[in-house]
XYZ file of C-alpha atoms in Angstrom:
594
model
C -47.752 -9.122 -18.023
C -48.157 -10.795 -14.520
C -45.664 -9.682 -11.675
C -43.715 -13.068 -11.753
C -43.190 -12.846 -15.429
C -41.760 -9.407 -15.229
C -39.466 -10.468 -12.423
C -38.215 -13.680 -14.590
C -37.778 -10.989 -17.419
C -35.635 -8.771 -15.070
C -33.824 -11.753 -13.558
C -32.914 -12.938 -16.994
C -30.569 -10.083 -17.573
C -28.860 -11.090 -13.970
C -25.593 -9.932 -15.764
C -26.656 -6.355 -15.063
C -26.215 -6.845 -11.175
C -23.050 -8.572 -11.733
C -21.997 -5.422 -14.075
C -23.082 -3.087 -11.147
C -21.213 -4.719 -8.624
C -18.028 -5.134 -10.851
C -18.533 -1.146 -11.507
C -18.680 -0.271 -7.822
C -15.273 -2.271 -7.093
C -13.818 -0.475 -9.603
C -14.481 2.609 -8.493
C -13.621 1.898 -4.931
C -10.044 0.650 -5.948
C -9.683 3.558 -8.432
C -10.970 6.513 -7.014
C -11.244 5.688 -2.942
C -8.567 2.955 -2.355
C -5.883 3.474 -5.209
C -2.760 4.103 -2.916
C -3.366 0.460 -1.492
C -2.539 -1.001 -5.060
C 0.488 1.260 -5.440
C 1.631 0.230 -2.084
C 1.550 -3.579 -3.245
C 3.184 -3.088 -6.635
C 6.197 -1.682 -5.124
C 7.133 -4.376 -2.914
C 7.533 -7.245 -5.533
C 9.591 -7.279 -8.705
C 8.001 -9.571 -11.219
C 10.280 -10.815 -13.951
C 9.599 -12.268 -17.360
C 12.320 -14.916 -17.097
C 12.218 -18.526 -17.005
C 14.098 -18.494 -13.592
C 11.405 -16.485 -11.933
C 8.883 -18.796 -13.119
C 10.366 -22.081 -12.125
C 10.873 -20.772 -8.555
C 7.374 -20.369 -8.234
C 5.880 -23.918 -10.194
C 8.302 -25.775 -7.687
C 5.673 -25.805 -4.733
C 2.259 -26.542 -4.226
C 0.083 -23.208 -4.890
C 3.173 -21.283 -6.552
C 1.123 -21.112 -9.797
C -1.351 -19.032 -8.333
C 1.316 -17.182 -6.421
C 2.951 -16.472 -9.968
C -0.367 -15.351 -11.574
C -1.222 -13.105 -8.579
C 2.275 -11.310 -8.894
C 1.605 -10.971 -12.610
C -1.504 -9.080 -11.918
C -0.148 -7.203 -9.082
C 2.345 -5.575 -11.404
C -0.434 -3.917 -13.254
C -1.164 -2.009 -10.014
C 1.654 0.673 -11.189
C -1.471 2.135 -12.602
C -4.437 1.986 -10.222
C -7.081 2.122 -12.871
C -5.798 -0.880 -14.406
C -5.319 -2.503 -11.060
C -8.746 -1.596 -10.125
C -10.058 -3.164 -13.401
C -8.191 -6.373 -12.627
C -9.842 -6.778 -9.191
C -13.255 -6.126 -10.424
C -12.742 -8.413 -13.102
C -11.716 -11.331 -10.615
C -14.204 -10.600 -7.950
C -16.888 -10.344 -10.557
C -15.858 -14.081 -12.091
C -16.146 -15.205 -8.439
C -19.916 -14.039 -8.265
C -20.352 -15.591 -11.674
C -18.834 -18.875 -10.662
C -20.782 -19.122 -7.617
C -23.975 -18.277 -9.135
C -23.357 -20.529 -12.108
C -22.760 -23.525 -9.717
C -25.880 -22.353 -7.870
C -28.131 -22.617 -10.921
C -26.675 -25.841 -11.847
C -28.033 -27.191 -8.699
C -31.403 -25.852 -9.155
C -31.576 -22.592 -7.332
C -34.463 -20.249 -8.318
C -33.338 -17.025 -9.844
C -34.507 -14.609 -7.235
C -31.949 -16.230 -4.721
C -29.157 -14.595 -6.841
C -28.025 -11.868 -3.990
C -26.362 -14.741 -2.138
C -23.847 -15.416 -4.844
C -22.407 -11.802 -4.218
C -21.779 -12.650 -0.480
C -18.258 -14.762 -1.094
C -16.876 -11.818 -3.400
C -18.129 -9.067 -1.049
C -16.107 -10.847 1.926
C -13.051 -11.118 -0.093
C -13.140 -7.395 -1.241
C -13.075 -6.600 2.365
C -10.042 -8.835 2.751
C -8.460 -6.947 -0.117
C -8.980 -4.044 2.038
C -6.049 -5.100 4.156
C -2.892 -4.495 2.189
C -1.232 -7.603 3.221
C -3.788 -9.794 1.412
C -2.196 -10.590 -1.804
C -3.666 -11.386 -5.474
C -2.341 -14.765 -5.331
C -4.760 -15.941 -2.881
C -7.717 -14.772 -4.985
C -6.300 -16.349 -7.854
C -6.465 -19.799 -5.873
C -10.028 -19.464 -5.116
C -11.002 -18.782 -8.383
C -9.203 -21.739 -9.720
C -11.244 -23.895 -7.000
C -14.367 -22.333 -8.596
C -13.610 -23.138 -11.907
C -12.916 -26.696 -10.843
C -16.018 -27.056 -9.388
C -17.872 -25.567 -11.963
C -16.162 -27.599 -14.337
C -17.095 -30.861 -12.487
C -20.741 -29.917 -12.227
C -20.558 -29.802 -16.459
C -19.463 -33.312 -16.686
C -22.901 -35.613 -17.108
C -21.320 -39.329 -16.837
C -21.033 -40.341 -13.428
C -17.905 -42.616 -14.356
C -16.280 -39.517 -16.061
C -17.218 -37.198 -13.203
C -15.067 -39.490 -10.607
C -11.937 -39.708 -13.294
C -11.957 -36.033 -13.466
C -12.234 -35.378 -9.637
C -9.391 -37.889 -9.042
C -7.319 -36.321 -11.671
C -8.259 -32.663 -10.859
C -7.098 -33.114 -7.121
C -3.324 -33.321 -7.588
C -3.660 -30.915 -10.346
C -5.453 -28.386 -8.274
C -3.425 -29.089 -5.424
C -0.262 -28.254 -7.395
C -2.137 -25.055 -8.792
C -3.897 -23.585 -5.908
C -2.269 -25.255 -2.924
C -4.524 -26.061 0.254
C -7.559 -24.444 -1.341
C -7.667 -27.597 -3.300
C -9.438 -29.509 -0.443
C -12.565 -27.629 -1.383
C -12.934 -29.558 -4.576
C -13.280 -32.935 -2.877
C -15.524 -31.222 -0.022
C -17.831 -30.097 -2.770
C -17.935 -33.183 -4.837
C -18.842 -35.515 -1.823
C -21.356 -33.466 -0.500
C -22.780 -33.137 -4.477
C -22.606 -37.046 -4.525
C -24.112 -37.447 -1.087
C -27.009 -35.176 -1.590
C -27.751 -36.187 -5.227
C -27.644 -40.093 -4.237
C -26.446 -40.653 -7.937
C -24.054 -43.286 -6.724
C -24.869 -46.543 -5.180
C -23.628 -46.786 -1.494
C -20.837 -48.897 -1.709
C -19.225 -47.127 -4.784
C -19.844 -43.975 -3.113
C -18.149 -45.375 0.362
C -15.132 -46.546 -1.732
C -14.916 -43.274 -3.794
C -14.935 -41.324 -0.657
C -12.195 -43.279 1.158
C -10.249 -42.878 -1.728
C -10.757 -39.406 -2.128
C -10.261 -38.408 1.480
C -7.029 -40.444 1.521
C -5.546 -38.631 -1.776
C -6.265 -35.225 -0.142
C -4.637 -36.148 3.276
C -1.424 -38.027 1.497
C -0.550 -35.332 -1.091
C 0.958 -32.705 1.258
C 2.542 -35.496 3.334
C 3.879 -37.056 -0.040
C 5.156 -33.920 -1.382
C 6.939 -33.013 1.714
C 9.323 -36.017 1.069
C 10.540 -34.470 -2.160
C 10.499 -30.654 -0.889
C 12.259 -31.117 2.157
C 13.076 -27.442 2.133
C 9.765 -26.098 2.533
C 8.127 -26.294 6.103
C 4.701 -28.438 6.049
C 2.573 -25.445 6.779
C 3.668 -24.001 3.460
C 3.308 -27.401 1.585
C -0.379 -27.449 3.419
C -1.625 -23.990 2.745
C 0.258 -23.301 -0.504
C -0.780 -20.060 -2.184
C 0.322 -17.068 -0.504
C -2.996 -15.458 0.509
C -1.331 -13.005 3.211
C 2.279 -11.317 3.115
C 3.307 -12.541 6.578
C 3.759 -16.314 6.213
C 3.143 -16.942 9.859
C -0.690 -15.791 9.763
C -2.823 -18.656 8.818
C -5.586 -16.892 6.527
C -8.655 -18.440 8.461
C -10.867 -15.367 6.887
C -10.176 -16.858 3.570
C -10.948 -20.375 4.875
C -14.611 -19.138 5.525
C -14.718 -17.586 2.051
C -13.940 -21.008 0.767
C -16.465 -23.091 2.814
C -18.871 -20.382 1.317
C -18.212 -21.042 -2.218
C -18.877 -24.826 -1.254
C -21.825 -24.733 0.669
C -23.607 -21.565 -0.107
C -25.059 -23.100 -3.583
C -26.525 -26.047 -1.524
C -28.027 -23.682 0.801
C -29.639 -21.581 -1.937
C -30.839 -24.885 -3.626
C -32.381 -25.592 -0.019
C -34.290 -22.230 0.220
C -35.503 -22.620 -3.403
C -36.941 -25.738 -2.618
C -38.339 -24.941 0.892
C -39.241 -21.216 0.547
C -41.418 -20.254 -2.739
C -42.579 -16.858 -1.918
C -45.861 -15.523 -3.339
C -43.934 -12.099 -3.789
C -40.640 -13.048 -5.294
C -39.826 -9.406 -6.105
C -40.254 -8.382 -2.503
C -37.634 -11.095 -1.329
C -35.319 -9.931 -3.901
C -35.706 -6.495 -2.605
C -34.991 -7.478 0.857
C -31.998 -9.640 -0.086
C -30.540 -6.643 -2.131
C -31.164 -4.409 0.726
C -29.203 -6.684 3.298
C -26.442 -7.116 0.815
C -25.749 -3.424 -0.014
C -25.988 -2.333 3.745
C -24.051 -5.162 4.960
C -21.621 -4.540 2.210
C -21.112 -0.879 3.428
C -20.882 -1.694 6.956
C -18.342 -4.319 6.148
C -16.179 -2.284 4.000
C -16.421 0.673 6.354
C -15.023 -1.392 9.181
C -12.120 -3.050 7.182
C -10.985 -0.154 4.484
C -8.087 1.996 6.535
C -8.082 5.321 5.124
C -5.530 6.468 7.588
C -3.181 4.128 5.940
C -4.638 5.150 2.571
C -3.351 8.898 3.381
C 0.150 7.574 4.120
C 0.185 5.628 0.918
C -1.131 8.700 -1.170
C 1.503 10.839 0.752
C 4.319 8.238 -0.068
C 3.348 7.478 -3.970
C 3.642 11.364 -4.652
C 6.832 11.652 -2.821
C 8.296 8.299 -4.865
C 6.959 10.098 -8.036
C 8.346 13.627 -7.433
C 4.746 14.950 -7.399
C 5.360 17.684 -4.873
C 2.805 20.024 -5.966
C 0.303 17.156 -5.336
C 1.275 16.895 -1.909
C 0.930 20.335 -0.728
C -2.557 20.463 -2.687
C -3.870 17.603 -0.546
C -2.290 19.018 2.724
C -3.993 22.440 1.969
C -7.274 20.865 1.668
C -6.717 18.713 4.850
C -3.418 18.797 6.948
C -1.905 15.489 7.760
C -1.625 14.120 11.031
C 0.206 10.848 11.022
C 4.017 10.877 11.304
C 4.892 9.453 7.941
C 2.363 11.777 6.288
C 3.905 14.832 7.729
C 7.471 13.527 6.800
C 6.494 13.284 3.064
C 4.837 16.765 3.267
C 7.980 18.477 4.874
C 9.914 16.593 2.302
C 7.907 18.058 -0.304
C 8.034 21.603 1.265
C 11.929 21.396 1.270
C 11.793 20.326 -2.539
C 9.696 23.274 -3.260
C 11.804 25.525 -1.065
C 9.166 26.495 1.035
C 10.194 24.631 4.476
C 11.153 27.493 6.371
C 8.500 29.569 5.197
C 5.322 27.381 5.481
C 6.401 24.415 7.881
C 4.061 25.414 10.728
C 1.159 26.164 8.421
C 0.503 22.680 8.997
C 0.606 20.187 11.947
C 3.962 19.261 13.248
C 4.447 16.299 15.671
C 8.245 17.031 16.642
C 11.376 15.494 15.217
C 9.605 12.383 14.047
C 7.681 14.178 11.344
C 10.879 15.421 9.693
C 13.496 12.225 10.341
C 11.896 9.383 11.724
C 13.929 6.844 13.557
C 14.679 3.889 11.854
C 12.568 0.976 12.472
C 13.221 -2.763 11.223
C 10.585 -3.310 8.886
C 9.921 -2.516 5.094
C 7.636 0.755 5.128
C 9.059 3.214 7.152
C 13.053 2.863 5.889
C 11.326 2.995 2.370
C 9.655 6.576 3.348
C 12.630 7.516 5.333
C 14.975 6.649 2.545
C 13.187 9.135 0.119
C 14.101 11.895 2.719
C 17.946 11.041 3.110
C 18.061 10.657 -0.731
C 17.122 14.246 -1.564
C 19.049 15.540 1.254
C 22.256 13.965 -0.236
C 22.935 11.042 2.072
C 23.454 8.616 -0.963
C 25.000 5.942 1.410
C 22.218 6.047 3.908
C 19.494 6.064 1.298
C 21.226 3.048 -0.321
C 21.411 1.056 2.885
C 17.671 1.899 3.726
C 16.795 0.587 0.347
C 18.345 -2.349 0.989
C 17.198 -2.867 4.974
C 13.695 -2.357 3.468
C 14.033 -4.910 0.717
C 15.385 -7.637 3.038
C 12.793 -7.020 5.800
C 9.717 -7.921 3.285
C 8.133 -10.805 5.057
C 7.295 -12.732 1.911
C 10.725 -12.780 0.661
C 9.947 -10.689 -2.417
C 12.332 -8.186 -4.116
C 11.119 -4.484 -4.514
C 10.737 -2.857 -7.560
C 11.066 0.444 -5.787
C 14.242 -0.730 -3.900
C 15.987 -2.094 -6.739
C 15.410 1.259 -8.717
C 16.520 3.005 -5.788
C 19.713 0.771 -5.570
C 20.680 1.680 -9.061
C 20.198 5.165 -8.609
C 22.373 5.360 -5.601
C 25.205 3.229 -7.443
C 25.006 5.622 -10.381
C 25.530 8.850 -8.306
C 28.332 6.871 -6.254
C 29.843 5.991 -9.634
C 29.709 2.169 -9.257
C 28.599 1.711 -12.386
C 28.943 -2.120 -12.599
C 26.812 -2.470 -9.854
C 24.325 0.001 -11.069
C 24.126 -1.826 -14.106
C 23.447 -5.146 -12.547
C 20.364 -3.726 -11.060
C 19.484 -2.239 -14.370
C 19.564 -5.286 -16.049
C 17.081 -6.469 -13.452
C 14.608 -4.000 -14.228
C 14.937 -4.441 -18.031
C 13.185 -7.991 -17.369
C 10.016 -6.441 -15.907
C 7.222 -4.630 -17.816
C 6.832 -1.080 -16.520
C 10.387 -0.223 -15.602
C 11.833 -1.691 -18.657
C 12.181 1.391 -20.738
C 13.518 3.468 -17.879
C 16.095 0.800 -17.262
C 16.960 0.829 -20.676
C 17.730 4.549 -20.920
C 19.394 4.720 -17.527
C 21.856 2.018 -18.565
C 23.378 4.360 -21.103
C 24.686 6.554 -18.182
C 26.625 3.625 -16.890
C 28.755 4.269 -20.219
C 28.506 7.919 -20.560
C 29.262 9.788 -17.369
C 28.463 13.216 -18.396
C 24.617 11.840 -18.709
C 24.699 11.831 -15.072
C 26.604 15.116 -14.536
C 23.744 16.830 -16.831
C 20.845 14.930 -15.211
C 18.821 17.534 -13.199
C 18.611 15.153 -10.147
C 21.371 12.750 -10.070
C 23.828 15.487 -11.061
C 22.720 17.911 -8.118
C 23.053 14.982 -5.630
C 26.413 13.786 -6.671
C 27.476 17.409 -5.750
C 25.729 17.152 -2.554
C 26.455 13.719 -1.578
C 28.978 13.233 1.509
C 32.668 13.150 0.527
C 33.737 11.663 3.705
C 32.690 8.796 5.532
C 31.476 9.157 8.850
C 29.108 6.776 11.374
C 25.584 6.998 11.120
C 23.514 7.989 14.231
C 19.996 8.295 15.022
C 20.572 10.141 18.012
C 22.950 12.951 16.239
C 20.908 13.791 13.293
C 21.741 17.450 13.719
C 25.320 16.748 13.489
C 24.910 14.730 10.544
C 23.025 17.372 8.759
C 25.873 19.944 9.655
C 28.434 17.574 8.299
C 26.608 17.267 4.867
C 25.845 21.022 4.498
C 29.735 22.188 5.248
C 31.109 19.727 3.010
C 28.998 21.520 0.387
C 27.364 24.813 1.456
C 25.164 25.097 -1.701
C 23.104 22.120 0.024
C 20.449 24.661 1.168
C 18.047 21.656 1.761
C 20.722 19.947 4.503
C 20.907 23.815 6.412
C 17.036 23.860 6.055
C 16.548 20.477 7.828
C 19.040 21.502 10.143
C 17.184 24.639 11.324
C 13.951 22.652 11.340
C 15.341 20.030 13.590
C 16.148 22.710 16.296
C 12.884 24.351 15.960
C 10.998 21.076 16.056
C 12.981 20.042 19.312
C 12.582 23.600 20.766
C 16.313 24.001 20.851
C 16.575 27.697 20.290
C 20.076 27.825 21.567
C 21.573 26.013 18.744
C 19.020 27.656 16.341
C 20.698 30.739 17.129
C 23.998 29.562 16.703
C 23.418 27.980 13.050
C 21.439 30.857 12.074
C 24.146 33.204 10.759
C 25.096 30.625 8.355
C 21.862 31.738 6.662
C 23.482 34.673 5.316
C 25.582 32.314 2.960
C 22.527 31.177 1.306
C 21.369 34.729 -0.011
C 17.905 34.417 1.134
C 15.785 37.030 -0.548
C 13.655 37.154 2.627
C 14.305 35.288 6.044
C 11.875 32.432 6.135
C 8.763 32.978 8.229
C 9.333 30.440 10.821
C 13.051 31.937 11.407
C 11.873 35.221 11.828
C 9.293 34.085 14.308
C 11.987 32.215 16.176
C 14.308 35.320 16.247
C 11.973 37.734 17.654
C 10.932 35.460 20.405
C 14.571 35.058 21.384
C 15.085 38.433 21.136
C 11.931 39.330 23.249
C 13.252 36.868 26.125
C 15.766 39.799 26.865
C 13.841 42.893 25.643
C 10.472 44.397 26.667
C 9.571 45.468 23.217
C 11.077 42.777 20.765
C 9.693 44.966 17.879
C 12.124 47.649 18.630
C 15.831 47.574 17.721
C 15.728 44.080 16.859
C 19.157 43.359 14.717
C 17.362 40.854 12.248
C 15.370 41.702 9.066
C 11.588 41.097 10.674
C 9.100 41.951 8.708
C 6.283 44.092 9.772
C 3.582 41.593 9.647
C 5.545 39.321 11.985
C 6.316 42.157 14.591
C 2.377 43.220 14.436
C 1.409 39.628 14.621
C 3.991 39.193 17.870
C 2.553 41.940 19.751
C -1.082 40.467 19.167
C 0.038 37.148 20.035
C 2.078 38.098 23.484
C -0.984 40.257 24.397
C -3.278 37.415 24.418
C -0.916 34.978 25.841
C 0.176 36.891 28.898
C -3.264 38.406 29.701
C -5.969 35.983 28.829
C -7.023 32.700 30.199
C -6.937 29.629 28.241
C -4.914 31.178 25.698
C -4.672 28.158 23.535
C -8.396 28.402 22.641
C -8.131 31.894 21.758
C -4.939 31.672 19.758
C -5.607 28.390 17.906
C -7.800 30.060 14.735
C -5.397 33.094 14.051
C -2.041 31.868 15.465
C -1.660 28.085 14.935
C 0.289 28.627 11.762
C 3.116 30.228 13.829
C 6.341 29.028 15.655
C 5.150 30.470 18.638
C 2.212 28.612 18.823
C 4.162 25.185 18.147
C 6.501 26.225 21.180
C 3.964 27.135 23.592
C 1.191 24.299 22.717
C 2.562 21.372 20.700
C 4.376 18.611 22.866
């Protein structure tokens, strides 16, 4: 068997390359980038209602958005979301390759067909790129492939003229790729007479220009840019998706380029050229994805997802493997420590970046209020958590509703006893796929209050919540924590957050004022960070802080403070010497963390 025959046999199974590509995409999104999918799912609320469908079919590209949202709801489970993305990107590759083959491309140029899906894959690494845009691009590719399947010239003209307005309504501005491909194909094939081609071109171009302007006359409530672009490629409407336009142009012209290469370049060693293309494809894909994948955001999203799903142990396991450094990750870690009754004991075992890693300041966006709301919710600030959930949902730039926010609004209203309003949110969630069962079960609590009282979380938070109204102030977090604790002195978490605020702000005066309250909480052992702060303050006025100290300090802490003080006071560059053995102490944070 000759080499060329062997190559031909291999390339007849080009589906293997597609399968390998799809498998890599799946592994990427299911194992390495799963929490980006969870992040996207929580910021939409797909409803199985005719009203929800109607609001999408009423504008160009809305059907693509609707289908994109339908797909995004399955990101609730990242493995399913990864499968769906792998299917869509492999479908895009197969469409491009099928069009190229229909034009007469030689089989050894198949790696070129992977360029558009790889580029779109890199775009999807940005959490603001939405699935609806990919649906729109796939729709255009399907229409182009169908056009090539029509043999009769007259039928092709009829198909194109009917498809342009249909595709405009389905995919929005991406419809322009179809007339662009058709005119290029007809011009290069010269199958139409010059006069007929001129008339057809003029009519097709005119139709493509008139459609958005004509639509504007009937849909005056939409800005013209929205009617022109159509499908929502990017979460922020003000961002024009030029990168997607590049992918679209490649879908149109790459098949013609591959055909041209097939006719001009007929290498003697096609297997070698195939290997070179695959090498460039793999290395280029790796380089591109390494630049576009944001693993720092993935870390924050992972911590937030585990906090959302109450997987406190998973948060601590991750932090033990590699301590988080971003403020929002540290916020989730501190919440997990508090929920596991370990905040005072182990807080300084991890990197702390001040009060911003405990209770970040409110920012008018949709990410920080969502994470911050988790903390206030578990602290018993039910009204604050409710406000933050509403603020986060209203701040979504693409005007979606948030499944996570709606779920939180239902919970806070249940805890506050606003059962009618809670029922409104729960009945909304009953129209979803993943939240339906939870909403149906929870709806029973609006009719039977004992279900709330007996609930392990809602019952506790109802007891811990603030009973008196007070003005929420970003600059007075300690005062608010103290107020919540004094209203219910069983709220140990509020006390520990109050003490943590003092320690992180290095406000040892107030720490010492609040510390005596610790006796009322019946700690079996005084938390380690409290012991370290107490012995430090005692040492400021005593030569030997380990002697006659009136607080219950362990022998281990006494021994460590002596060694720490000896290195700190007698050695040059003490930070370097203390880092390995004492970076888990409050003393190290006090002296060397800003």
